[in-house]
Amino acid sequence: MREEFIKYLESIGITKALRERIETIYECCKELCSNEITGIFITDYIKQDGSREYENLWFFSDKNCMEAKQFITTDDFDITPIKKRINYWTIQKQNYDFKKATEKSRLFLRVKFDAEMAGEFKAAKENCDYLKE
């Protein structure tokens, strides 16, 4: 897996065991996608008890986006071509200034691609800075 992906995972608190699961999914996605995977993002949120919940794993190439839904416990993958075009997006933020995330920062991005394909991206704490990118 790419070094920048590992740094990202470490920065959002992914454990070694969970990183191994992500690496397995990454290898599957590499087999399914003919283009080099150049981006990664994990949707996450903070539960009522204050614990962090990792939800969906996304990989991106120049031509595709791949989602592993509920990736910790499930093998449920979507792959869709992206045509460098987003038809619509909406963003909701909480305690985030788009400069530097804090413990209380939250960000939610909903994107609509071509052909009725949509994606939802949630981010908490420092992960907001990665979603912004």
PDB file of C-alpha atoms in Angstrom:
ATOM      1  CA  MET A   1       0.000   0.000   0.000  1.00  0.00           C
ATOM      2  CA  ARG A   2       1.211   3.515  -0.731  1.00  0.00           C
ATOM      3  CA  GLU A   3       3.177   5.249   2.025  1.00  0.00           C
ATOM      4  CA  GLU A   4       0.851   8.271   2.026  1.00  0.00           C
ATOM      5  CA  PHE A   5      -2.119   5.938   2.602  1.00  0.00           C
ATOM      6  CA  ILE A   6      -0.410   4.439   5.651  1.00  0.00           C
ATOM      7  CA  LYS A   7       0.350   7.916   7.025  1.00  0.00           C
ATOM      8  CA  TYR A   8      -3.274   8.919   6.527  1.00  0.00           C
ATOM      9  CA  LEU A   9      -4.546   5.805   8.326  1.00  0.00           C
ATOM     10  CA  GLU A  10      -2.187   6.379  11.242  1.00  0.00           C
ATOM     11  CA  SER A  11      -3.218  10.035  11.483  1.00  0.00           C
ATOM     12  CA  ILE A  12      -6.881   9.114  12.013  1.00  0.00           C
ATOM     13  CA  GLY A  13      -6.152   6.432  14.618  1.00  0.00           C
ATOM     14  CA  ILE A  14      -6.471   3.235  12.564  1.00  0.00           C
ATOM     15  CA  THR A  15      -5.044   0.269  14.488  1.00  0.00           C
ATOM     16  CA  LYS A  16      -2.559  -2.198  12.992  1.00  0.00           C
ATOM     17  CA  ALA A  17      -5.199  -4.946  12.857  1.00  0.00           C
ATOM     18  CA  LEU A  18      -7.637  -2.682  11.045  1.00  0.00           C
ATOM     19  CA  ARG A  19      -4.888  -1.509   8.689  1.00  0.00           C
ATOM     20  CA  GLU A  20      -4.308  -5.147   7.710  1.00  0.00           C
ATOM     21  CA  ARG A  21      -8.005  -5.434   6.822  1.00  0.00           C
ATOM     22  CA  ILE A  22      -7.737  -2.236   4.761  1.00  0.00           C
ATOM     23  CA  GLU A  23      -4.656  -3.589   2.967  1.00  0.00           C
ATOM     24  CA  THR A  24      -6.609  -6.729   2.027  1.00  0.00           C
ATOM     25  CA  ILE A  25      -9.417  -4.607   0.582  1.00  0.00           C
ATOM     26  CA  TYR A  26      -6.856  -2.413  -1.192  1.00  0.00           C
ATOM     27  CA  GLU A  27      -5.388  -5.496  -2.905  1.00  0.00           C
ATOM     28  CA  CYS A  28      -8.882  -6.564  -4.041  1.00  0.00           C
ATOM     29  CA  CYS A  29      -9.590  -3.102  -5.417  1.00  0.00           C
ATOM     30  CA  LYS A  30      -6.254  -3.094  -7.258  1.00  0.00           C
ATOM     31  CA  GLU A  31      -7.335  -6.291  -8.999  1.00  0.00           C
ATOM     32  CA  LEU A  32     -10.736  -4.857  -9.914  1.00  0.00           C
ATOM     33  CA  CYS A  33      -9.499  -1.464 -11.071  1.00  0.00           C
ATOM     34  CA  SER A  34      -7.314  -1.175 -14.138  1.00  0.00           C
ATOM     35  CA  ASN A  35      -5.992   2.247 -13.088  1.00  0.00           C
ATOM     36  CA  GLU A  36      -3.549   3.067 -10.311  1.00  0.00           C
ATOM     37  CA  ILE A  37      -5.258   3.840  -7.002  1.00  0.00           C
ATOM     38  CA  THR A  38      -4.186   7.347  -6.050  1.00  0.00           C
ATOM     39  CA  GLY A  39      -6.488   8.313  -3.183  1.00  0.00           C
ATOM     40  CA  ILE A  40      -8.015   6.943  -0.002  1.00  0.00           C
ATOM     41  CA  PHE A  41     -10.635   8.186   2.438  1.00  0.00           C
ATOM     42  CA  ILE A  42     -12.467   6.601   5.368  1.00  0.00           C
ATOM     43  CA  THR A  43     -15.805   8.005   6.448  1.00  0.00           C
ATOM     44  CA  ASP A  44     -16.054   8.293  10.213  1.00  0.00           C
ATOM     45  CA  TYR A  45     -18.119   9.902  12.936  1.00  0.00           C
ATOM     46  CA  ILE A  46     -18.210  10.233  16.716  1.00  0.00           C
ATOM     47  CA  LYS A  47     -20.874   8.231  18.539  1.00  0.00           C
ATOM     48  CA  GLN A  48     -22.884   9.467  21.538  1.00  0.00           C
ATOM     49  CA  ASP A  49     -20.446   7.801  23.945  1.00  0.00           C
ATOM     50  CA  GLY A  50     -17.542   9.726  22.381  1.00  0.00           C
ATOM     51  CA  SER A  51     -15.997   6.758  20.570  1.00  0.00           C
ATOM     52  CA  ARG A  52     -15.035   6.970  16.926  1.00  0.00           C
ATOM     53  CA  GLU A  53     -16.857   4.838  14.371  1.00  0.00           C
ATOM     54  CA  TYR A  54     -15.196   4.073  11.041  1.00  0.00           C
ATOM     55  CA  GLU A  55     -17.853   3.487   8.429  1.00  0.00           C
ATOM     56  CA  ASN A  56     -16.945   3.207   4.733  1.00  0.00           C
ATOM     57  CA  LEU A  57     -13.611   2.927   2.945  1.00  0.00           C
ATOM     58  CA  TRP A  58     -13.113   4.744  -0.349  1.00  0.00           C
ATOM     59  CA  PHE A  59     -10.345   4.377  -2.922  1.00  0.00           C
ATOM     60  CA  PHE A  60      -9.938   6.673  -5.918  1.00  0.00           C
ATOM     61  CA  SER A  61      -8.163   6.386  -9.252  1.00  0.00           C
ATOM     62  CA  ASP A  62      -8.169   8.781 -12.182  1.00  0.00           C
ATOM     63  CA  LYS A  63     -11.184   7.007 -13.671  1.00  0.00           C
ATOM     64  CA  ASN A  64     -12.983   5.199 -10.826  1.00  0.00           C
ATOM     65  CA  CYS A  65     -14.098   5.508  -7.249  1.00  0.00           C
ATOM     66  CA  MET A  66     -14.463   2.378  -5.165  1.00  0.00           C
ATOM     67  CA  GLU A  67     -16.419   2.092  -1.922  1.00  0.00           C
ATOM     68  CA  ALA A  68     -16.208  -0.699   0.641  1.00  0.00           C
ATOM     69  CA  LYS A  69     -19.350  -0.272   2.716  1.00  0.00           C
ATOM     70  CA  GLN A  70     -19.110  -1.133   6.433  1.00  0.00           C
ATOM     71  CA  PHE A  71     -15.611  -2.351   5.584  1.00  0.00           C
ATOM     72  CA  ILE A  72     -14.690  -3.536   9.078  1.00  0.00           C
ATOM     73  CA  THR A  73     -17.191  -6.402   9.039  1.00  0.00           C
ATOM     74  CA  THR A  74     -18.468  -6.705   5.467  1.00  0.00           C
ATOM     75  CA  ASP A  75     -17.187  -7.368   1.956  1.00  0.00           C
ATOM     76  CA  ASP A  76     -19.604  -5.136   0.024  1.00  0.00           C
ATOM     77  CA  PHE A  77     -17.935  -3.167  -2.787  1.00  0.00           C
ATOM     78  CA  ASP A  78     -19.131  -0.589  -5.303  1.00  0.00           C
ATOM     79  CA  ILE A  79     -17.035   0.605  -8.210  1.00  0.00           C
ATOM     80  CA  THR A  80     -18.160   3.397 -10.475  1.00  0.00           C
ATOM     81  CA  PRO A  81     -16.475   5.260 -13.302  1.00  0.00           C
ATOM     82  CA  ILE A  82     -16.065   8.958 -12.705  1.00  0.00           C
ATOM     83  CA  LYS A  83     -15.880  11.272 -15.636  1.00  0.00           C
ATOM     84  CA  LYS A  84     -14.091  14.113 -13.895  1.00  0.00           C
ATOM     85  CA  ARG A  85     -17.447  15.683 -13.291  1.00  0.00           C
ATOM     86  CA  ILE A  86     -19.507  16.262 -10.213  1.00  0.00           C
ATOM     87  CA  ASN A  87     -23.019  17.436 -10.999  1.00  0.00           C
ATOM     88  CA  TYR A  88     -23.868  18.622  -7.502  1.00  0.00           C
ATOM     89  CA  TRP A  89     -22.415  18.762  -4.018  1.00  0.00           C
ATOM     90  CA  THR A  90     -23.563  19.948  -0.630  1.00  0.00           C
ATOM     91  CA  ILE A  91     -21.539  20.337   2.522  1.00  0.00           C
ATOM     92  CA  GLN A  92     -22.466  20.637   6.196  1.00  0.00           C
ATOM     93  CA  LYS A  93     -19.916  21.597   8.821  1.00  0.00           C
ATOM     94  CA  GLN A  94     -19.727  21.847  12.574  1.00  0.00           C
ATOM     95  CA  ASN A  95     -16.882  23.525  14.462  1.00  0.00           C
ATOM     96  CA  TYR A  96     -14.689  23.509  11.373  1.00  0.00           C
ATOM     97  CA  ASP A  97     -13.137  26.558   9.669  1.00  0.00           C
ATOM     98  CA  PHE A  98     -11.639  24.732   6.641  1.00  0.00           C
ATOM     99  CA  LYS A  99      -8.166  25.563   7.952  1.00  0.00           C
ATOM    100  CA  LYS A 100      -7.399  23.256  10.877  1.00  0.00           C
ATOM    101  CA  ALA A 101      -9.644  20.609  12.414  1.00  0.00           C
ATOM    102  CA  THR A 102     -10.171  20.301  16.163  1.00  0.00           C
ATOM    103  CA  GLU A 103     -11.532  17.530  18.382  1.00  0.00           C
ATOM    104  CA  LYS A 104     -15.027  18.961  17.840  1.00  0.00           C
ATOM    105  CA  SER A 105     -14.786  19.371  14.053  1.00  0.00           C
ATOM    106  CA  ARG A 106     -17.302  17.524  11.900  1.00  0.00           C
ATOM    107  CA  LEU A 107     -17.805  17.631   8.134  1.00  0.00           C
ATOM    108  CA  PHE A 108     -20.381  15.981   5.865  1.00  0.00           C
ATOM    109  CA  LEU A 109     -20.124  16.053   2.075  1.00  0.00           C
ATOM    110  CA  ARG A 110     -22.731  14.660  -0.307  1.00  0.00           C
ATOM    111  CA  VAL A 111     -21.688  14.404  -3.954  1.00  0.00           C
ATOM    112  CA  LYS A 112     -23.685  13.531  -7.058  1.00  0.00           C
ATOM    113  CA  PHE A 113     -21.685  12.206  -9.997  1.00  0.00           C
ATOM    114  CA  ASP A 114     -22.855  11.514 -13.542  1.00  0.00           C
ATOM    115  CA  ALA A 115     -25.475   8.818 -14.125  1.00  0.00           C
ATOM    116  CA  GLU A 116     -27.313   9.141 -10.818  1.00  0.00           C
ATOM    117  CA  MET A 117     -24.351   7.895  -8.778  1.00  0.00           C
ATOM    118  CA  ALA A 118     -23.924   9.614  -5.419  1.00  0.00           C
ATOM    119  CA  GLY A 119     -21.522   9.392  -2.509  1.00  0.00           C
ATOM    120  CA  GLU A 120     -21.656  10.527   1.098  1.00  0.00           C
ATOM    121  CA  PHE A 121     -18.523  11.358   3.051  1.00  0.00           C
ATOM    122  CA  LYS A 122     -18.491  11.950   6.813  1.00  0.00           C
ATOM    123  CA  ALA A 123     -15.446  13.133   8.721  1.00  0.00           C
ATOM    124  CA  ALA A 124     -14.663  13.768  12.375  1.00  0.00           C
ATOM    125  CA  LYS A 125     -11.749  15.468  14.106  1.00  0.00           C
ATOM    126  CA  GLU A 126      -8.544  15.584  12.019  1.00  0.00           C
ATOM    127  CA  ASN A 127     -10.204  13.587   9.238  1.00  0.00           C
ATOM    128  CA  CYS A 128     -12.044  16.809   8.260  1.00  0.00           C
ATOM    129  CA  ASP A 129      -8.761  18.172   6.917  1.00  0.00           C
ATOM    130  CA  TYR A 130      -8.422  15.114   4.648  1.00  0.00           C
ATOM    131  CA  LEU A 131     -12.000  15.361   3.400  1.00  0.00           C
ATOM    132  CA  LYS A 132     -11.427  19.013   2.549  1.00  0.00           C
ATOM    133  CA  GLU A 133      -8.537  17.957   0.287  1.00  0.00           C
TER     134      GLU A 133
END
